[in-house]
Amino acid sequence: MNRPRVTPGPVLSVTALWLTTRALMLWLLAHDNAPLLGGGSVAREVWRLYFSWYGVLAHGSFPAHDTLWQYPPGAGVVLLAPGLLPRLTYFQAFVALTLAVDALVTAALTRAGAAAGRSLLGAFVWTGGLPLLLHVPLARYDVQVTGLAVLSLLALARSPRAGGLLGALGALVKVWPALVLLGTPRGRVTRGAWGWAVAAGAGSLGVLAVLFDHPLSFVRQQGGRGVQIESLGGTALNLARHAGWRGRTRYRYGAVELAGPYVDAVATASLALTAVAFALLVLWRLRARRWTEATPYDAALSAVLLFTVTSRVISPQYMVWLLGLAAVCLTSRHTGQRPVAALVLAATALSTVVYPMYYREVIGGTWTGCLLMLIRNGVLAAAAVLSFLRLWRAAGADGKNLRTTQPRPDSDRLPERLLSSS
C-alpha cells in the first residue's frame, strides 16, 4: 500500500484556501438579504422550510401531506441532525454541520490526492469550486449528500463493502448517489459493493420505517413534479414564449415550473431521455473491457451528468454534486474527465449568475434570462456528452485500443494499482 506523501506546501495551500473561501461564504450568508444574493430566499430554505420539517420529524413522522417533501427517508436524518447541537439555533447548527461535512470532504480529497501517483487537483477544485455558488451550498443539504458519494468512491479501492454501504446511505438521502457504484470493476469488487449497498439500503430503510410514519410519502410528490424553469425543457419552453407560446410560470412543488400547452409533452420527453441515458450507461457497463483506478470515478461523474441534464428539474444546488464527483476524478492521474471538470466549473459559475443574481429575469422569460439559461444548460449538455464519450473510449467499450496487459473483465481481483490508490 502506498502511504500518502508528506507535501506540507500544497496541503497548507488547500487549508488556507478552505478557511478563506468558507469565511467569505459565511459573510455572504450573513448578508443574504441583498438583492443580488437572493433577497433572503437562500437562507429562508433552512430557517423556515427545513425547520418546519424538523418539527414534524421530531414527532416521529415524515411530512406526508406537504407537497414540498420530495426526498427519500434518509433526508429526515440529515434534517434532524442539527438537534444534536442544542446550544445553537436550528439555522446555526445546520450551517455548522454543513461546514463540518465540507471540511471532511476536503480532508478526504486531500488525503487521496497526497498518495503516490495521485493528484491534489481534486482537493483544490472542490475547495475553490464550491464558493462559485456563493452561499447557496451552506443553506442546502446537498453538501452532506455529496460527502457520502465522495467518501463512497474513495473507499471503494480499499473496501468495496464500505463503498457500497456509503453509497446506499447517500441514496437513502437523495437517490442519485446510487449511481456512484456504476463503474465498479466486475467480479469481487462489484459483488461486494453492490451486495452491501442493497443490504445496507434495505436494512436502513427498514429501521426508518419502524421509527417514522409515512417513509415513502415522497414518491407521490416527486412523481407529480412538472417542468422546472431551469431544466433543458424549461429553457426550450421559455424561449417559445418569445415565439408566441401561451405559457406561464407558477410556483409548485417547491420550484418555479412552467404551465401551459405542450408542457406534458416536454415532461414526457425528459423522462424518455432519462431512460435513453440509463440504457446507454447499461450498454457501457456491458461492453466495457478496461478498468483503471479512475474508472469508477469517471463513470459516476458521467452518470450523474446524464441524469442531471435529462431531468425535469435542475436546481442550482445540483452543481454541488457535480463539483464533488469532478473533484474525485481529478484525484487520479488516469482520469479522462479533466476537460469535463473544466466545463462543470464553468457551468457552476454560470449557475450563480442565474440564481440568485438574475433569477427574476429567468422567471420573467426575458431575453437576458433565456440567454443565461441557454448558455448554462448548453455547457452542461456539452459536459454530459463529452463525459460519456470519453468514458466509452477509455473503457474500450468500442473494442479498440485494448491492452493485453489489462486484467480480465471477470477477474475476482482488483488491479494492484487500484488496491494501492488510496
Short mmCIF file of C-alpha atoms in Angstrom, two decimals:
data_model
loop_
_atom_site.label_atom_id
_atom_site.label_comp_id
_atom_site.label_asym_id
_atom_site.label_seq_id
_atom_site.Cartn_x
_atom_site.Cartn_y
_atom_site.Cartn_z
CA MET A 1 0.00 0.00 0.00
CA ASN A 2 1.29 3.46 -0.84
CA ARG A 3 1.21 5.86 2.07
CA PRO A 4 0.27 9.50 1.48
CA ARG A 5 3.25 11.64 0.62
CA VAL A 6 4.18 14.38 3.05
CA THR A 7 3.59 17.51 0.99
CA PRO A 8 3.03 20.29 3.52
CA GLY A 9 3.12 23.10 0.94
CA PRO A 10 0.09 22.06 -1.16
CA VAL A 11 -1.79 20.76 1.88
CA LEU A 12 -1.31 24.08 3.65
CA SER A 13 -2.47 25.84 0.49
CA VAL A 14 -5.67 23.77 0.43
CA THR A 15 -6.23 24.55 4.11
CA ALA A 16 -5.67 28.28 3.64
CA LEU A 17 -7.96 28.33 0.61
CA TRP A 18 -10.68 26.49 2.54
CA LEU A 19 -10.52 28.86 5.51
CA THR A 20 -10.56 31.95 3.30
CA THR A 21 -13.36 30.88 0.98
CA ARG A 22 -15.59 29.49 3.74
CA ALA A 23 -15.24 32.72 5.69
CA LEU A 24 -16.37 34.56 2.55
CA MET A 25 -19.32 32.19 2.11
CA LEU A 26 -20.37 32.77 5.73
CA TRP A 27 -20.16 36.52 5.18
CA LEU A 28 -22.38 36.23 2.11
CA LEU A 29 -24.85 34.12 4.10
CA ALA A 30 -24.98 36.82 6.77
CA HIS A 31 -25.84 39.36 4.05
CA ASP A 32 -28.38 37.10 2.34
CA ASN A 33 -30.98 39.89 2.17
CA ALA A 34 -29.04 41.77 -0.51
CA PRO A 35 -30.99 41.78 -3.80
CA LEU A 36 -28.18 40.20 -5.84
CA LEU A 37 -27.83 37.45 -3.21
CA GLY A 38 -31.46 36.40 -3.45
CA GLY A 39 -33.19 38.87 -1.20
CA GLY A 40 -33.34 36.38 1.67
CA SER A 41 -34.62 33.43 -0.37
CA VAL A 42 -31.47 31.32 0.04
CA ALA A 43 -31.32 31.24 3.85
CA ARG A 44 -35.12 31.03 4.13
CA GLU A 45 -34.96 27.42 2.94
CA VAL A 46 -33.29 26.42 6.21
CA TRP A 47 -34.87 28.54 8.92
CA ARG A 48 -38.39 28.24 7.54
CA LEU A 49 -38.79 25.06 5.47
CA TYR A 50 -36.19 22.73 6.98
CA PHE A 51 -37.05 23.86 10.50
CA SER A 52 -40.76 23.19 9.92
CA TRP A 53 -39.92 19.69 8.72
CA TYR A 54 -37.70 19.23 11.76
CA GLY A 55 -40.73 19.81 13.97
CA VAL A 56 -42.72 17.11 12.15
CA LEU A 57 -39.82 14.64 12.06
CA ALA A 58 -39.13 15.12 15.77
CA HIS A 59 -42.61 13.73 16.43
CA GLY A 60 -41.88 10.52 14.51
CA SER A 61 -43.45 11.19 11.11
CA PHE A 62 -42.41 12.34 7.68
CA PRO A 63 -44.25 15.39 6.25
CA ALA A 64 -46.61 13.19 4.26
CA HIS A 65 -49.11 15.92 3.36
CA ASP A 66 -46.55 18.57 2.44
CA THR A 67 -46.12 18.75 -1.35
CA LEU A 68 -42.63 20.19 -0.82
CA TRP A 69 -41.44 16.94 0.81
CA GLN A 70 -39.94 15.08 -2.16
CA TYR A 71 -36.94 13.37 -0.58
CA PRO A 72 -36.16 9.78 0.45
CA PRO A 73 -36.46 8.93 4.17
CA GLY A 74 -32.73 9.28 4.83
CA ALA A 75 -33.12 13.03 4.33
CA GLY A 76 -35.03 13.09 7.60
CA VAL A 77 -31.93 12.02 9.49
CA VAL A 78 -29.92 14.88 7.97
CA LEU A 79 -32.62 17.40 8.85
CA LEU A 80 -32.83 16.09 12.42
CA ALA A 81 -29.05 16.26 12.90
CA PRO A 82 -28.94 19.98 13.91
CA GLY A 83 -30.80 18.95 17.05
CA LEU A 84 -27.52 17.41 18.22
CA LEU A 85 -26.24 20.95 18.82
CA PRO A 86 -28.83 22.29 21.27
CA ARG A 87 -26.87 25.42 22.21
CA LEU A 88 -27.25 26.76 18.67
CA THR A 89 -30.35 27.79 16.79
CA TYR A 90 -31.52 25.34 14.13
CA PHE A 91 -30.12 27.58 11.40
CA GLN A 92 -26.73 27.96 13.10
CA ALA A 93 -26.48 24.23 13.80
CA PHE A 94 -27.40 23.34 10.22
CA VAL A 95 -24.72 25.62 8.79
CA ALA A 96 -22.13 24.36 11.31
CA LEU A 97 -22.79 20.73 10.37
CA THR A 98 -22.67 21.58 6.67
CA LEU A 99 -19.26 23.20 7.14
CA ALA A 100 -18.08 20.17 9.11
CA VAL A 101 -19.03 17.81 6.28
CA ASP A 102 -17.43 20.19 3.77
CA ALA A 103 -14.19 20.08 5.80
CA LEU A 104 -14.37 16.27 5.92
CA VAL A 105 -14.76 16.08 2.12
CA THR A 106 -11.82 18.43 1.67
CA ALA A 107 -9.67 16.34 4.02
CA ALA A 108 -10.64 13.10 2.23
CA LEU A 109 -9.81 14.54 -1.19
CA THR A 110 -6.53 15.92 0.13
CA ARG A 111 -5.55 12.57 1.64
CA ALA A 112 -6.44 10.73 -1.57
CA GLY A 113 -4.56 13.24 -3.69
CA ALA A 114 -1.47 13.07 -1.49
CA ALA A 115 -0.88 9.38 -2.23
CA ALA A 116 1.94 8.43 -4.58
CA GLY A 117 0.90 8.78 -8.20
CA ARG A 118 -2.20 10.81 -7.32
CA SER A 119 -3.07 14.50 -7.60
CA LEU A 120 -4.20 17.23 -5.19
CA LEU A 121 -6.03 18.97 -8.04
CA GLY A 122 -9.29 17.40 -6.89
CA ALA A 123 -8.99 18.95 -3.44
CA PHE A 124 -8.31 22.36 -4.98
CA VAL A 125 -11.28 22.05 -7.37
CA TRP A 126 -13.68 21.21 -4.54
CA THR A 127 -12.29 23.87 -2.20
CA GLY A 128 -12.18 26.62 -4.82
CA GLY A 129 -15.19 25.49 -6.85
CA LEU A 130 -17.84 25.38 -4.13
CA PRO A 131 -17.66 29.15 -3.43
CA LEU A 132 -18.59 29.76 -7.07
CA LEU A 133 -22.11 29.00 -5.85
CA LEU A 134 -21.74 31.82 -3.29
CA HIS A 135 -23.55 30.93 -0.03
CA VAL A 136 -26.11 28.54 -1.55
CA PRO A 137 -24.24 25.32 -0.52
CA LEU A 138 -24.36 26.36 3.15
CA ALA A 139 -28.16 26.60 3.08
CA ARG A 140 -28.92 23.28 1.35
CA TYR A 141 -28.16 19.75 2.46
CA ASP A 142 -26.52 18.75 -0.84
CA VAL A 143 -23.03 19.05 0.69
CA GLN A 144 -23.96 16.24 3.10
CA VAL A 145 -25.25 14.05 0.26
CA THR A 146 -22.21 14.77 -1.89
CA GLY A 147 -19.98 13.94 1.07
CA LEU A 148 -21.44 10.42 1.25
CA ALA A 149 -20.93 9.96 -2.52
CA VAL A 150 -17.33 11.22 -2.40
CA LEU A 151 -16.44 9.02 0.57
CA SER A 152 -18.09 6.05 -1.13
CA LEU A 153 -15.96 6.42 -4.24
CA LEU A 154 -12.74 6.98 -2.31
CA ALA A 155 -13.46 3.94 -0.10
CA LEU A 156 -14.08 1.54 -2.99
CA ALA A 157 -10.41 0.82 -3.68
CA ARG A 158 -9.68 -0.33 -0.13
CA SER A 159 -13.05 -1.69 0.90
CA PRO A 160 -15.81 -2.35 -1.65
CA ARG A 161 -18.13 -3.11 1.25
CA ALA A 162 -17.58 0.30 2.83
CA GLY A 163 -18.02 1.93 -0.57
CA GLY A 164 -21.31 0.13 -1.08
CA LEU A 165 -22.51 1.00 2.42
CA LEU A 166 -21.77 4.72 1.99
CA GLY A 167 -23.33 4.76 -1.47
CA ALA A 168 -26.52 3.20 -0.09
CA LEU A 169 -26.71 5.73 2.74
CA GLY A 170 -26.32 8.53 0.21
CA ALA A 171 -29.08 7.07 -1.97
CA LEU A 172 -31.39 6.97 1.05
CA VAL A 173 -30.82 10.71 1.46
CA LYS A 174 -31.17 11.83 -2.17
CA VAL A 175 -31.26 8.83 -4.57
CA TRP A 176 -28.54 9.90 -7.03
CA PRO A 177 -25.54 8.55 -5.02
CA ALA A 178 -26.68 5.07 -6.05
CA LEU A 179 -25.08 5.91 -9.41
CA VAL A 180 -21.59 6.12 -7.91
CA LEU A 181 -21.36 2.31 -7.87
CA LEU A 182 -21.94 2.02 -11.62
CA GLY A 183 -18.25 1.81 -12.54
CA THR A 184 -17.01 -0.78 -10.06
CA PRO A 185 -14.78 -3.43 -11.69
CA ARG A 186 -16.53 -6.70 -12.48
CA GLY A 187 -16.14 -9.62 -10.12
CA ARG A 188 -15.47 -9.49 -6.41
CA VAL A 189 -15.49 -5.71 -6.18
CA THR A 190 -18.90 -5.35 -7.81
CA ARG A 191 -20.38 -8.22 -5.81
CA GLY A 192 -19.07 -6.76 -2.56
CA ALA A 193 -20.07 -3.14 -3.26
CA TRP A 194 -23.48 -3.84 -4.76
CA GLY A 195 -24.32 -6.58 -2.27
CA TRP A 196 -23.53 -4.40 0.72
CA ALA A 197 -25.35 -1.46 -0.85
CA VAL A 198 -28.54 -3.48 -1.24
CA ALA A 199 -28.27 -4.93 2.27
CA ALA A 200 -27.44 -1.61 3.90
CA GLY A 201 -30.13 0.22 1.95
CA ALA A 202 -32.83 -2.32 2.79
CA GLY A 203 -31.78 -2.50 6.43
CA SER A 204 -31.66 1.26 6.89
CA LEU A 205 -34.99 1.72 5.14
CA GLY A 206 -36.49 -0.91 7.43
CA VAL A 207 -35.21 0.90 10.52
CA LEU A 208 -36.58 4.23 9.31
CA ALA A 209 -39.93 2.61 8.50
CA VAL A 210 -40.14 1.37 12.09
CA LEU A 211 -39.12 4.70 13.65
CA PHE A 212 -41.19 7.04 11.42
CA ASP A 213 -44.63 7.07 9.84
CA HIS A 214 -45.12 7.51 6.07
CA PRO A 215 -41.49 6.81 4.99
CA LEU A 216 -42.41 6.54 1.29
CA SER A 217 -44.67 9.57 1.09
CA PHE A 218 -42.07 11.39 -1.02
CA VAL A 219 -42.83 9.19 -4.03
CA ARG A 220 -46.21 10.79 -4.62
CA GLN A 221 -44.84 14.35 -4.51
CA GLN A 222 -41.82 13.52 -6.65
CA GLY A 223 -43.97 11.91 -9.32
CA GLY A 224 -46.19 14.97 -9.56
CA ARG A 225 -43.43 17.42 -10.44
CA GLY A 226 -43.58 19.24 -13.76
CA VAL A 227 -41.02 21.07 -15.91
CA GLN A 228 -38.87 23.36 -13.78
CA ILE A 229 -37.82 26.61 -15.37
CA GLU A 230 -34.06 25.90 -15.14
CA SER A 231 -34.19 22.50 -16.86
CA LEU A 232 -33.37 21.96 -20.52
CA GLY A 233 -37.07 21.52 -21.27
CA GLY A 234 -37.86 24.64 -19.29
CA THR A 235 -35.31 26.61 -21.29
CA ALA A 236 -36.93 25.48 -24.54
CA LEU A 237 -40.39 26.48 -23.31
CA ASN A 238 -39.14 29.84 -22.04
CA LEU A 239 -37.69 30.57 -25.48
CA ALA A 240 -41.00 29.51 -27.01
CA ARG A 241 -42.70 32.31 -25.08
CA HIS A 242 -40.93 34.74 -27.43
CA ALA A 243 -42.38 32.85 -30.39
CA GLY A 244 -45.95 33.15 -29.15
CA TRP A 245 -46.27 30.16 -26.82
CA ARG A 246 -49.03 30.93 -24.33
CA GLY A 247 -47.45 29.54 -21.20
CA ARG A 248 -46.84 30.93 -17.76
CA THR A 249 -44.77 30.29 -14.67
CA ARG A 250 -46.13 29.05 -11.35
CA TYR A 251 -44.65 28.09 -8.00
CA ARG A 252 -45.36 24.42 -7.42
CA TYR A 253 -43.65 21.59 -5.54
CA GLY A 254 -41.04 23.97 -4.20
CA ALA A 255 -39.87 25.22 -7.61
CA VAL A 256 -40.86 27.62 -10.36
CA GLU A 257 -42.45 25.48 -13.06
CA LEU A 258 -43.92 26.22 -16.45
CA ALA A 259 -47.58 25.60 -17.21
CA GLY A 260 -49.45 25.65 -20.50
CA PRO A 261 -49.73 23.77 -23.80
CA TYR A 262 -47.13 21.08 -24.57
CA VAL A 263 -45.68 21.08 -21.04
CA ASP A 264 -46.76 17.47 -20.51
CA ALA A 265 -45.11 16.52 -23.80
CA VAL A 266 -41.86 18.17 -22.73
CA ALA A 267 -42.00 16.38 -19.37
CA THR A 268 -42.56 13.05 -21.15
CA ALA A 269 -39.66 13.77 -23.48
CA SER A 270 -37.41 14.45 -20.48
CA LEU A 271 -38.37 11.13 -18.92
CA ALA A 272 -37.71 9.38 -22.25
CA LEU A 273 -34.26 10.98 -22.47
CA THR A 274 -33.52 9.82 -18.93
CA ALA A 275 -34.45 6.28 -19.99
CA VAL A 276 -32.13 6.59 -23.00
CA ALA A 277 -29.32 7.81 -20.73
CA PHE A 278 -29.85 4.82 -18.44
CA ALA A 279 -29.79 2.45 -21.43
CA LEU A 280 -26.51 3.98 -22.65
CA LEU A 281 -24.93 3.54 -19.23
CA VAL A 282 -26.05 -0.09 -19.08
CA LEU A 283 -24.63 -0.66 -22.57
CA TRP A 284 -21.33 0.90 -21.49
CA ARG A 285 -21.25 -1.37 -18.44
CA LEU A 286 -21.82 -4.46 -20.60
CA ARG A 287 -19.23 -3.51 -23.22
CA ALA A 288 -16.52 -2.03 -21.00
CA ARG A 289 -13.30 -4.04 -21.18
CA ARG A 290 -10.74 -1.93 -19.37
CA TRP A 291 -10.73 -0.57 -15.83
CA THR A 292 -8.23 1.72 -14.15
CA GLU A 293 -8.30 3.31 -10.70
CA ALA A 294 -10.19 6.23 -12.27
CA THR A 295 -12.94 4.24 -13.99
CA PRO A 296 -15.37 4.18 -11.01
CA TYR A 297 -14.84 7.93 -10.56
CA ASP A 298 -15.30 8.77 -14.23
CA ALA A 299 -18.39 6.56 -14.55
CA ALA A 300 -20.00 8.22 -11.53
CA LEU A 301 -19.49 11.72 -12.93
CA SER A 302 -20.75 10.72 -16.37
CA ALA A 303 -23.85 9.00 -14.98
CA VAL A 304 -24.86 11.90 -12.74
CA LEU A 305 -24.25 14.41 -15.54
CA LEU A 306 -26.51 12.44 -17.90
CA PHE A 307 -29.27 12.14 -15.33
CA THR A 308 -28.95 15.83 -14.44
CA VAL A 309 -29.25 17.23 -17.95
CA THR A 310 -32.20 14.97 -18.83
CA SER A 311 -34.06 15.77 -15.61
CA ARG A 312 -37.24 17.83 -15.44
CA VAL A 313 -35.59 19.76 -12.62
CA ILE A 314 -32.10 21.29 -12.48
CA SER A 315 -31.79 23.20 -9.23
CA PRO A 316 -28.63 25.29 -8.64
CA GLN A 317 -27.53 23.04 -5.77
CA TYR A 318 -27.23 20.13 -8.21
CA MET A 319 -23.92 21.67 -9.17
CA VAL A 320 -22.60 20.70 -5.71
CA TRP A 321 -22.98 17.04 -6.74
CA LEU A 322 -21.10 17.54 -9.99
CA LEU A 323 -18.31 19.50 -8.31
CA GLY A 324 -17.77 16.74 -5.77
CA LEU A 325 -17.66 13.98 -8.38
CA ALA A 326 -15.39 16.02 -10.67
CA ALA A 327 -13.06 16.57 -7.72
CA VAL A 328 -12.86 12.82 -7.07
CA CYS A 329 -11.98 12.22 -10.74
CA LEU A 330 -9.16 14.74 -10.52
CA THR A 331 -7.51 12.93 -7.59
CA SER A 332 -6.41 10.33 -10.16
CA ARG A 333 -3.89 10.98 -12.91
CA HIS A 334 -5.63 8.30 -15.00
CA THR A 335 -8.92 10.18 -15.32
CA GLY A 336 -10.22 11.13 -18.73
CA GLN A 337 -12.60 13.73 -17.33
CA ARG A 338 -10.32 16.77 -16.96
CA PRO A 339 -11.97 18.80 -19.74
CA VAL A 340 -15.36 17.77 -18.35
CA ALA A 341 -14.35 19.08 -14.92
CA ALA A 342 -13.47 22.42 -16.53
CA LEU A 343 -16.94 22.56 -18.10
CA VAL A 344 -18.53 21.72 -14.73
CA LEU A 345 -16.68 24.65 -13.15
CA ALA A 346 -17.88 26.96 -15.92
CA ALA A 347 -21.48 25.75 -15.52
CA THR A 348 -21.21 26.26 -11.76
CA ALA A 349 -20.19 29.89 -12.19
CA LEU A 350 -22.99 30.44 -14.71
CA SER A 351 -25.49 28.86 -12.32
CA THR A 352 -24.71 31.56 -9.77
CA VAL A 353 -25.45 34.27 -12.32
CA VAL A 354 -28.80 32.55 -12.94
CA TYR A 355 -29.60 32.04 -9.25
CA PRO A 356 -29.66 34.05 -7.14
CA MET A 357 -28.31 37.01 -9.11
CA TYR A 358 -30.66 37.22 -12.13
CA TYR A 359 -33.40 34.77 -11.25
CA ARG A 360 -36.14 37.35 -11.79
CA GLU A 361 -35.02 37.63 -15.41
CA VAL A 362 -35.24 33.84 -15.80
CA ILE A 363 -38.70 33.68 -14.23
CA GLY A 364 -39.88 36.57 -16.36
CA GLY A 365 -38.65 34.83 -19.50
CA THR A 366 -36.76 37.92 -20.70
CA TRP A 367 -34.16 37.60 -23.41
CA THR A 368 -31.45 38.05 -20.76
CA GLY A 369 -32.88 35.21 -18.67
CA CYS A 370 -33.30 32.94 -21.68
CA LEU A 371 -29.77 33.63 -22.89
CA LEU A 372 -28.32 32.85 -19.45
CA MET A 373 -30.20 29.55 -19.25
CA LEU A 374 -29.31 28.66 -22.84
CA ILE A 375 -25.60 29.13 -22.15
CA ARG A 376 -25.60 27.37 -18.76
CA ASN A 377 -27.60 24.40 -19.97
CA GLY A 378 -25.61 24.27 -23.19
CA VAL A 379 -22.39 23.94 -21.19
CA LEU A 380 -23.96 21.23 -19.01
CA ALA A 381 -25.22 19.30 -22.04
CA ALA A 382 -21.80 19.53 -23.69
CA ALA A 383 -20.18 18.28 -20.49
CA ALA A 384 -22.56 15.30 -20.34
CA VAL A 385 -21.95 14.28 -23.95
CA LEU A 386 -18.18 14.74 -23.71
CA SER A 387 -18.05 12.87 -20.41
CA PHE A 388 -19.84 9.82 -21.77
CA LEU A 389 -17.80 9.73 -24.98
CA ARG A 390 -14.53 9.85 -23.04
CA LEU A 391 -15.78 7.21 -20.61
CA TRP A 392 -16.82 4.95 -23.50
CA ARG A 393 -13.44 5.22 -25.24
CA ALA A 394 -11.35 4.93 -22.07
CA ALA A 395 -13.05 1.68 -21.07
CA GLY A 396 -12.55 0.16 -24.53
CA ALA A 397 -16.30 -0.18 -24.99
CA ASP A 398 -15.79 0.42 -28.72
CA GLY A 399 -13.48 -2.60 -28.87
CA LYS A 400 -10.47 -0.53 -29.94
CA ASN A 401 -7.05 0.01 -28.39
CA LEU A 402 -7.39 -2.75 -25.80
CA ARG A 403 -4.20 -3.55 -23.93
CA THR A 404 -3.36 -7.17 -23.38
CA THR A 405 -1.85 -6.31 -20.00
CA GLN A 406 -5.18 -5.26 -18.58
CA PRO A 407 -6.94 -7.68 -16.17
CA ARG A 408 -9.78 -9.83 -17.49
CA PRO A 409 -13.21 -8.18 -17.06
CA ASP A 410 -14.40 -11.09 -14.90
CA SER A 411 -11.31 -11.12 -12.67
CA ASP A 412 -12.07 -11.52 -8.98
CA ARG A 413 -9.07 -9.43 -8.07
CA LEU A 414 -8.82 -5.69 -8.11
CA PRO A 415 -5.88 -4.35 -10.17
CA GLU A 416 -2.88 -3.74 -7.94
CA ARG A 417 -2.79 -0.05 -8.79
CA LEU A 418 -6.45 0.18 -7.74
CA LEU A 419 -5.72 -1.51 -4.42
CA SER A 420 -2.90 0.89 -3.71
CA SER A 421 -4.56 4.03 -4.95
CA SER A 422 -6.00 5.47 -1.78
#
